[in-house]
Coordinates of C-alpha atoms in Angstrom, one line a residue:
M1 CA -0.1 0.1 0.1
K2 CA 2.7 2.5 0.8
K3 CA 4.8 1.7 -2.5
L4 CA 1.4 2.3 -4.1
C5 CA 1.2 5.7 -2.7
V6 CA 4.5 6.8 -3.5
V7 CA 3.7 5.6 -7.0
L8 CA 0.7 7.7 -7.3
T9 CA 2.3 10.4 -5.6
V10 CA 5.0 10.8 -8.5
G11 CA 2.6 10.2 -11.4
L12 CA 0.2 12.7 -9.9
M13 CA 3.5 15.4 -9.8
V14 CA 4.8 14.1 -13.2
I15 CA 1.4 15.2 -14.6
T16 CA 0.7 18.2 -12.5
L17 CA 3.6 20.0 -12.6
P18 CA 4.5 21.0 -16.2
A19 CA 0.8 22.3 -16.1
L20 CA 1.5 24.2 -12.8
A21 CA 5.0 25.7 -14.3
L22 CA 2.9 26.9 -17.4
A23 CA 0.9 28.6 -15.5
E24 CA 3.3 30.0 -13.5
D25 CA 5.4 31.2 -16.7
T26 CA 2.6 33.0 -18.3
P27 CA 1.6 35.4 -15.6
V28 CA 5.5 36.2 -15.0
S29 CA 6.0 37.2 -18.8
E30 CA 3.1 38.9 -19.0
M31 CA 3.9 40.8 -15.8
T32 CA 7.7 41.2 -17.5
Y33 CA 5.6 43.0 -20.4
I34 CA 3.8 45.1 -18.5
L35 CA 7.0 46.2 -16.3
N36 CA 8.7 47.1 -19.4
T37 CA 6.0 49.0 -20.6
F38 CA 5.3 50.8 -17.9
S39 CA 9.0 51.8 -17.5
F40 CA 9.2 52.8 -21.0
L41 CA 6.2 55.4 -20.3
I42 CA 7.1 56.3 -17.2
M43 CA 10.7 57.4 -18.3
G44 CA 9.0 58.7 -21.4
I45 CA 7.2 61.2 -19.2
L46 CA 10.0 62.2 -17.6
V47 CA 12.2 62.7 -20.6
M48 CA 9.2 64.9 -22.2
W49 CA 9.4 67.0 -19.0
M50 CA 12.7 67.8 -19.7
A51 CA 11.4 69.9 -22.6
A52 CA 10.2 72.2 -19.7
G53 CA 13.4 72.4 -18.8
F54 CA 15.0 73.5 -21.8
G55 CA 12.1 75.9 -22.3
M56 CA 12.6 77.3 -18.9
L57 CA 16.8 77.4 -18.4
E58 CA 16.6 78.7 -22.1
A59 CA 13.8 81.8 -21.3
G60 CA 15.9 82.4 -18.3
L61 CA 19.0 82.9 -19.9
V62 CA 18.0 84.9 -22.9
R63 CA 17.3 88.8 -22.8
S64 CA 13.6 89.8 -21.9
K65 CA 12.7 90.6 -25.3
N66 CA 13.3 87.4 -26.4
V67 CA 11.4 84.9 -23.6
A68 CA 8.1 84.8 -25.0
T69 CA 9.8 84.1 -28.4
I70 CA 12.1 80.9 -26.9
C71 CA 8.9 79.6 -25.4
L72 CA 7.2 79.1 -28.3
K73 CA 10.6 77.5 -30.0
N74 CA 10.3 74.9 -27.2
I75 CA 7.1 74.1 -27.7
S76 CA 6.6 73.8 -31.2
L77 CA 9.9 72.2 -31.5
F78 CA 8.3 69.1 -29.8
G79 CA 5.5 69.3 -31.8
I80 CA 7.4 68.9 -34.9
A81 CA 9.7 65.8 -33.0
G82 CA 6.4 64.2 -32.4
I83 CA 5.0 64.4 -35.9
L84 CA 8.4 63.8 -38.2
F85 CA 9.3 60.6 -36.0
Y86 CA 6.1 59.2 -36.9
L87 CA 6.6 59.9 -39.9
T88 CA 10.0 58.9 -41.1
G89 CA 12.3 59.4 -37.8
Y90 CA 11.4 55.9 -36.2
N91 CA 11.5 53.4 -39.2
L92 CA 15.2 55.2 -40.5
M93 CA 16.2 54.6 -36.7
Y94 CA 14.9 51.1 -35.9
A95 CA 13.6 49.4 -38.8
G96 CA 16.0 46.8 -41.0
V97 CA 19.3 48.6 -40.4
D98 CA 20.9 45.2 -39.7
G99 CA 24.6 46.5 -39.2
G100 CA 24.1 49.0 -42.3
F101 CA 23.7 52.8 -42.2
I102 CA 20.1 53.6 -42.4
G103 CA 16.6 51.9 -41.6
S104 CA 13.6 52.1 -43.8
F105 CA 11.5 55.1 -45.2
G106 CA 8.0 54.9 -44.2
L107 CA 5.2 55.2 -41.4
W108 CA 6.0 53.7 -38.1
A109 CA 3.0 51.7 -36.8
A110 CA 2.7 49.7 -33.5
D111 CA 2.0 46.1 -34.0
D112 CA 0.8 44.2 -30.4
A113 CA -1.0 41.6 -32.2
A114 CA 1.1 38.7 -30.5
A115 CA 1.0 40.4 -27.0
L116 CA -2.6 40.7 -27.3
A117 CA -2.8 36.6 -28.6
G118 CA -1.0 36.1 -25.3
D119 CA 2.8 35.5 -26.8
Y120 CA 4.8 38.2 -24.8
S121 CA 8.1 37.8 -26.0
A122 CA 8.3 41.4 -27.7
G123 CA 9.4 42.3 -23.9
Y124 CA 7.1 45.7 -24.3
A125 CA 4.4 47.4 -26.4
A126 CA 5.3 49.0 -29.2
S127 CA 3.8 52.0 -28.7
S128 CA 5.4 52.5 -25.3
D129 CA 9.1 52.0 -27.2
W130 CA 8.2 54.9 -30.1
F131 CA 6.8 57.4 -27.0
F132 CA 10.3 57.0 -25.2
Q133 CA 12.4 57.3 -28.6
M134 CA 10.4 60.1 -29.8
V135 CA 11.1 62.3 -26.7
F136 CA 14.9 61.8 -26.9
C137 CA 14.4 63.1 -30.5
G138 CA 12.8 66.4 -29.4
A139 CA 15.8 66.8 -26.6
A140 CA 18.1 66.6 -29.7
C141 CA 16.4 69.5 -31.1
S142 CA 16.2 71.6 -28.0
I143 CA 19.4 71.7 -27.5
V144 CA 19.9 73.9 -30.7
S145 CA 17.1 76.3 -30.0
G146 CA 19.0 78.0 -27.0
C147 CA 22.5 78.4 -29.4
V148 CA 20.8 80.3 -31.9
A149 CA 18.3 82.1 -30.1
E150 CA 17.8 86.1 -30.1
R151 CA 18.5 86.1 -34.1
I152 CA 16.9 83.4 -35.8
K153 CA 13.9 83.6 -37.7
L154 CA 11.5 81.5 -36.2
W155 CA 10.1 79.7 -39.1
S156 CA 13.7 79.0 -40.6
F157 CA 14.5 77.0 -37.0
L158 CA 11.5 75.0 -36.9
L159 CA 12.3 73.9 -40.5
F160 CA 15.6 72.8 -39.7
C161 CA 14.1 71.3 -36.4
A162 CA 12.2 69.0 -39.3
V163 CA 15.1 68.0 -41.2
L164 CA 16.9 67.1 -37.7
C165 CA 14.1 65.0 -36.4
G166 CA 13.0 63.5 -39.7
L167 CA 16.4 62.9 -41.2
I168 CA 19.6 64.0 -39.6
Y169 CA 19.1 62.5 -35.7
P170 CA 17.7 59.1 -36.9
I171 CA 19.7 58.4 -39.2
Q172 CA 22.8 58.7 -37.1
G173 CA 21.2 56.9 -34.3
S174 CA 20.6 54.1 -36.4
W175 CA 24.3 53.2 -36.7
N176 CA 24.2 52.6 -33.0
W177 CA 20.7 52.0 -31.3
G178 CA 19.4 50.8 -34.1
G179 CA 21.9 48.2 -34.8
G180 CA 23.7 49.6 -37.5
W181 CA 27.9 49.6 -38.1
L182 CA 28.8 51.2 -34.9
S183 CA 26.5 49.2 -33.3
E184 CA 28.3 46.0 -34.8
M185 CA 32.1 47.6 -34.0
G186 CA 31.1 47.7 -30.3
F187 CA 30.6 51.5 -29.9
A188 CA 29.0 52.3 -26.6
D189 CA 26.6 55.1 -25.9
Y190 CA 24.2 54.0 -22.9
A191 CA 22.0 57.0 -23.2
G192 CA 22.9 59.3 -25.8
S193 CA 26.4 61.5 -24.8
T194 CA 26.8 61.3 -28.6
I195 CA 23.9 60.1 -30.4
V196 CA 21.3 63.0 -28.7
H197 CA 23.7 65.6 -26.9
S198 CA 26.5 65.9 -29.2
V199 CA 24.2 65.5 -32.3
G200 CA 22.7 68.6 -30.9
G201 CA 25.8 70.4 -30.4
W202 CA 27.4 69.8 -33.5
A203 CA 23.8 70.8 -35.3
A204 CA 23.7 74.0 -33.3
L205 CA 27.7 74.9 -33.6
S206 CA 27.1 74.5 -37.4
G207 CA 24.0 76.7 -37.0
A208 CA 25.6 79.2 -34.8
I209 CA 28.6 79.8 -37.4
I210 CA 26.8 80.4 -40.4
L211 CA 23.9 82.3 -38.3
G212 CA 26.6 84.4 -36.7
A213 CA 26.8 86.2 -33.9
R214 CA 24.5 88.7 -32.0
K215 CA 25.1 92.2 -33.1
G216 CA 27.4 94.1 -30.3
K217 CA 28.4 90.7 -28.8
Y218 CA 31.8 91.0 -29.9
S219 CA 33.9 94.2 -30.3
K220 CA 36.1 95.3 -32.8
G221 CA 39.4 94.8 -30.2
G222 CA 38.3 91.2 -29.4
R223 CA 36.4 92.3 -26.3
V224 CA 33.3 90.2 -25.4
N225 CA 30.5 92.2 -24.2
P226 CA 28.2 90.3 -21.8
M227 CA 24.4 90.0 -22.3
P228 CA 23.4 88.9 -19.4
G229 CA 20.0 86.6 -19.1
S230 CA 16.5 88.0 -17.7
N231 CA 15.6 85.8 -15.0
I232 CA 18.1 83.6 -13.1
P233 CA 15.5 82.1 -10.4
M234 CA 13.9 80.7 -13.6
A235 CA 17.0 79.5 -15.3
T236 CA 17.8 77.8 -11.9
L237 CA 13.9 76.2 -12.1
G238 CA 14.9 74.7 -15.7
T239 CA 18.0 73.2 -14.7
F240 CA 16.3 71.4 -11.6
I241 CA 13.6 70.0 -14.0
L242 CA 16.5 68.9 -16.7
W243 CA 17.9 67.3 -13.5
M244 CA 15.1 65.5 -12.7
G245 CA 14.0 64.6 -16.2
W246 CA 17.7 62.9 -16.7
Y247 CA 16.9 60.4 -13.8
G248 CA 14.2 58.8 -17.1
F249 CA 16.9 59.7 -19.5
N250 CA 19.7 57.7 -18.2
G251 CA 17.1 55.4 -16.2
G252 CA 14.9 54.6 -18.8
S253 CA 17.4 53.5 -20.7
V254 CA 18.0 49.9 -18.8
L255 CA 15.1 49.2 -21.2
A256 CA 13.7 46.5 -18.9
M257 CA 12.2 46.5 -15.4
G258 CA 10.8 43.5 -15.7
D259 CA 13.5 41.5 -13.1
A260 CA 15.8 42.3 -10.2
A261 CA 19.1 42.6 -12.7
S262 CA 17.1 45.2 -14.4
V263 CA 15.7 47.4 -11.6
I264 CA 19.1 47.3 -10.2
E265 CA 20.9 48.5 -12.8
M266 CA 18.5 50.9 -12.9
S267 CA 18.9 52.1 -9.6
N268 CA 22.6 52.2 -10.0
V269 CA 22.1 54.5 -12.7
M270 CA 20.0 56.9 -11.5
V271 CA 22.6 57.3 -8.5
N272 CA 25.6 57.4 -10.7
T273 CA 23.5 60.2 -12.4
N274 CA 22.8 62.1 -9.6
L275 CA 26.3 62.0 -8.2
A276 CA 27.9 63.4 -11.9
A277 CA 25.6 66.3 -11.8
C278 CA 26.6 67.0 -8.1
G279 CA 30.7 66.3 -9.1
G280 CA 30.2 68.8 -12.1
M281 CA 27.9 71.4 -10.5
I282 CA 30.6 71.5 -7.2
A283 CA 33.6 71.4 -9.8
A284 CA 32.4 74.3 -12.2
M285 CA 31.8 76.3 -9.1
A286 CA 35.5 75.8 -7.9
M287 CA 36.6 76.3 -11.0
V288 CA 35.1 79.9 -11.8
Q289 CA 36.1 81.0 -8.0
I290 CA 39.5 79.8 -8.8
L291 CA 39.6 81.7 -12.4
Y292 CA 37.7 84.6 -11.9
K293 CA 37.5 85.3 -7.8
K294 CA 33.9 85.2 -7.7
V295 CA 31.3 82.0 -8.4
D296 CA 28.6 82.7 -11.4
V297 CA 25.2 81.2 -11.0
T298 CA 24.9 80.4 -14.9
M299 CA 28.3 78.5 -14.6
G300 CA 27.0 76.5 -11.6
L301 CA 23.6 75.3 -13.5
N302 CA 25.6 74.7 -16.4
G303 CA 28.4 72.4 -14.2
A304 CA 25.3 70.5 -13.3
L305 CA 24.1 70.0 -16.9
A306 CA 27.5 69.1 -17.7
G307 CA 27.9 66.6 -15.1
L308 CA 24.7 65.1 -16.4
V309 CA 25.6 65.1 -19.9
S310 CA 28.9 63.6 -19.2
I311 CA 27.9 60.4 -17.7
T312 CA 25.3 59.8 -20.0
A313 CA 27.4 57.6 -22.5
G314 CA 28.1 55.0 -19.7
P315 CA 25.7 55.6 -16.2
A316 CA 25.9 51.5 -15.8
T317 CA 29.4 50.5 -15.0
P318 CA 31.4 53.6 -13.0
S319 CA 31.8 53.0 -9.1
L320 CA 30.2 56.1 -7.1
G321 CA 33.5 57.7 -7.0
A322 CA 34.0 57.5 -10.9
A323 CA 30.8 58.6 -11.2
I324 CA 31.5 61.6 -9.1
L325 CA 35.0 62.6 -11.3
I326 CA 33.3 61.9 -14.7
G327 CA 31.1 64.7 -13.8
A328 CA 33.4 67.1 -12.2
V329 CA 35.7 67.0 -15.1
G330 CA 32.9 68.1 -17.1
G331 CA 31.9 70.7 -14.8
V332 CA 35.8 71.9 -15.6
L333 CA 35.2 71.9 -19.5
V334 CA 32.1 73.7 -19.3
V335 CA 34.0 76.5 -17.6
L336 CA 37.1 76.5 -19.6
A337 CA 34.5 76.1 -23.0
V338 CA 32.3 79.3 -23.0
P339 CA 35.6 81.5 -23.0
F340 CA 37.1 79.3 -25.7
F341 CA 34.0 79.7 -28.2
D342 CA 33.8 83.3 -27.2
K343 CA 37.4 83.8 -28.6
L344 CA 36.4 81.7 -31.9
K345 CA 33.3 84.7 -32.1
I346 CA 31.2 81.4 -32.1
D347 CA 28.1 82.7 -30.0
D348 CA 26.3 80.5 -27.7
V349 CA 23.5 82.6 -26.2
V350 CA 23.1 79.5 -23.2
G351 CA 25.9 77.4 -23.2
A352 CA 24.8 74.6 -25.3
L353 CA 27.8 73.9 -27.3
S354 CA 30.0 73.6 -23.8
V355 CA 27.7 71.4 -22.1
H356 CA 26.4 69.5 -24.6
L357 CA 29.0 69.0 -27.5
V358 CA 32.1 69.4 -25.4
C359 CA 31.0 66.9 -22.4
G360 CA 28.9 64.8 -24.9
V361 CA 32.5 64.2 -26.6
W362 CA 34.4 63.6 -23.0
G363 CA 31.5 61.6 -21.9
T364 CA 31.7 59.1 -24.6
M365 CA 35.6 59.0 -24.5
A366 CA 35.5 58.2 -20.7
V367 CA 33.3 55.1 -21.4
P368 CA 36.4 52.8 -21.6
F369 CA 37.6 54.0 -18.2
T370 CA 35.2 51.7 -16.5
D371 CA 34.0 49.7 -19.0
A372 CA 36.1 47.0 -20.3
N373 CA 33.8 46.2 -23.1
A374 CA 34.4 49.5 -24.8
S375 CA 37.6 50.6 -26.5
F376 CA 38.8 54.3 -27.2
L377 CA 39.6 53.7 -30.7
T378 CA 35.8 52.3 -31.2
Q379 CA 34.6 55.4 -29.3
F380 CA 36.6 57.7 -31.0
I381 CA 35.4 56.5 -34.4
G382 CA 32.1 57.1 -33.6
V383 CA 32.6 60.5 -32.4
S384 CA 34.1 61.3 -35.1
A385 CA 31.8 59.7 -38.0
T386 CA 28.9 61.7 -36.1
A387 CA 30.9 64.9 -35.9
V388 CA 31.3 64.7 -39.7
Y389 CA 28.0 63.6 -40.5
V390 CA 26.0 65.8 -38.5
L391 CA 28.0 68.9 -39.0
V392 CA 28.0 68.3 -43.0
A393 CA 24.3 67.2 -43.0
S394 CA 23.5 70.4 -40.8
S395 CA 25.5 72.9 -42.8
I396 CA 23.9 71.9 -46.0
V397 CA 20.2 72.5 -44.3
W398 CA 21.4 75.8 -42.7
L399 CA 23.1 77.2 -46.2
A400 CA 20.0 76.1 -48.1
L401 CA 17.6 77.8 -45.5
K402 CA 19.9 81.0 -45.7
H403 CA 19.9 81.5 -49.3
T404 CA 16.4 80.9 -49.7
I405 CA 14.0 82.0 -46.9
G406 CA 16.9 83.6 -45.2
I407 CA 17.8 82.4 -41.3
R408 CA 18.9 85.6 -39.6
C409 CA 16.1 88.6 -38.3
S410 CA 17.1 91.9 -39.4
E411 CA 19.3 94.3 -37.6
E412 CA 16.0 96.2 -36.2
D413 CA 14.2 93.2 -35.3
E414 CA 16.8 91.9 -33.5
Y415 CA 17.6 95.0 -31.5
R416 CA 13.6 95.3 -30.6
G417 CA 13.4 91.9 -29.9
L418 CA 11.7 88.9 -31.3
D419 CA 9.0 88.8 -29.4
V420 CA 7.7 92.2 -30.8
S421 CA 8.8 91.4 -34.3
E422 CA 8.3 87.1 -34.7
I423 CA 5.4 86.8 -32.8
G424 CA 3.9 90.0 -31.6
M425 CA 3.7 89.4 -27.8
E426 CA 6.1 90.4 -25.0
A427 CA 6.6 88.0 -22.2
Y428 CA 6.3 90.8 -19.6
P429 CA 3.6 93.1 -21.1
D430 CA 3.7 95.3 -17.9
F431 CA 7.5 95.5 -17.8
Q432 CA 8.1 97.2 -21.1
T433 CA 11.2 97.4 -23.5
V434 CA 12.0 100.7 -24.6
H435 CA 12.2 101.1 -28.3
L436 CA 13.8 104.0 -29.3
G437 CA 12.3 105.5 -33.1
G438 CA 9.0 103.7 -32.5
M439 CA 7.5 100.4 -34.1
G440 CA 8.5 101.3 -37.7
S441 CA 11.5 101.5 -39.8
P442 CA 14.5 102.6 -38.4
S443 CA 15.6 106.2 -39.5
S444 CA 19.2 106.8 -40.8
G445 CA 20.5 107.6 -37.3
F446 CA 19.4 104.2 -36.0
S447 CA 23.0 103.3 -34.9
A448 CA 23.4 106.2 -32.8
S449 CA 20.1 105.7 -31.3
H450 CA 21.1 102.1 -30.2
S451 CA 24.3 103.3 -28.6
A452 CA 22.9 105.6 -26.8
A453 CA 20.1 103.0 -25.7
R454 CA 22.7 101.1 -24.5
V455 CA 24.3 103.3 -22.2
A456 CA 20.7 105.2 -21.1
T457 CA 20.2 105.4 -17.4
T458 CA 16.5 105.5 -17.5
P459 CA 15.3 102.3 -14.8
V460 CA 14.1 99.9 -17.6
H461 CA 14.2 96.4 -17.6
Q462 CA 17.6 94.4 -18.8
N463 CA 16.6 93.8 -22.4

């Protein structure tokens, strides 16, 4: 009888265990699918919120006569990014790259039929991935916005954004994130120090050179004339929003949240991201104090952003101390880069080139210090190829716009401010700018009036 019970028990286990295993596998697999999808959506929302950070940062660092225009540019470019990434961007970046140089043209469409039928092998909902990737595309455009502010025509800028989002950004993104030739070489860019930030920086650099500096920024003798921003508290708020959004930017780039290893990696990425920002901010403040004997608020803000950009290429592998050091080097670089670009008479209104371009390159080249699977040669090839491609492609677009519809506003419009000349609405209507010579065309004495306005003692706001 005892032997019979043992036989029956073993037989029952043989029959029921596969069924129990299947019953457990299905909900675990579905839960993984749900958690991964949830991660893409929540982290994507955080990255989308960075658009507000860019907007507030730029609005605080431009002069008050251009604040409304910069706000409009930032929300408009996000709308353009969404539409163009649907029309061409996503498929160019991810569809059928297969080790090559470009994906395929065509409208993006979600295909979740397998998941609805119970097959969760895709790992996440298709729309969640599209959403997460799209907000990265918008971030690249935001970088360009601040650099060329205060003298570019609104519609010319938005047309450039359309080309950047629909063609330039996704094509280079396909080389690595889409499984293209750089991916095959082993190029490492975890969350986009090069793919997002340097791309925005190279596009901004070509635009700033072709567009030229703001009137009065550089004197003939080489003097750099400061043009202070309108609202430091607003710029500070923008920096905090960007800092917060960066947790989604880097943390979401784990691309999974359905198992313990993924959430541990995500936690490490977020901590390293935070410490790099801290290191960048403190290093920038210390560097400014050493060089100029006084701390500059905007350098502190850009120092934090420099640390964030620097860690973005490889936030998963550094130790906590290494993350601080990587960010600190970025903070030092941004302090040195700002006067460097001024010496070249490249007018960068918000310091975007110093933060996103310079520190994007540094962060990408720093990856092999903490990641044994990355090589300096491969990183250099990736950085160089991206630089050449984006500079050439962006320059072609900027020059085409310059010689067709024009890219720069008139001297009078620049003097009056783009809020009045481009959109007819001021950000601070109760705190009016003094416009000498009225609203019409300037008289032959415009230059004299301009000079008089610069030394006027009337207690009006900074314009």
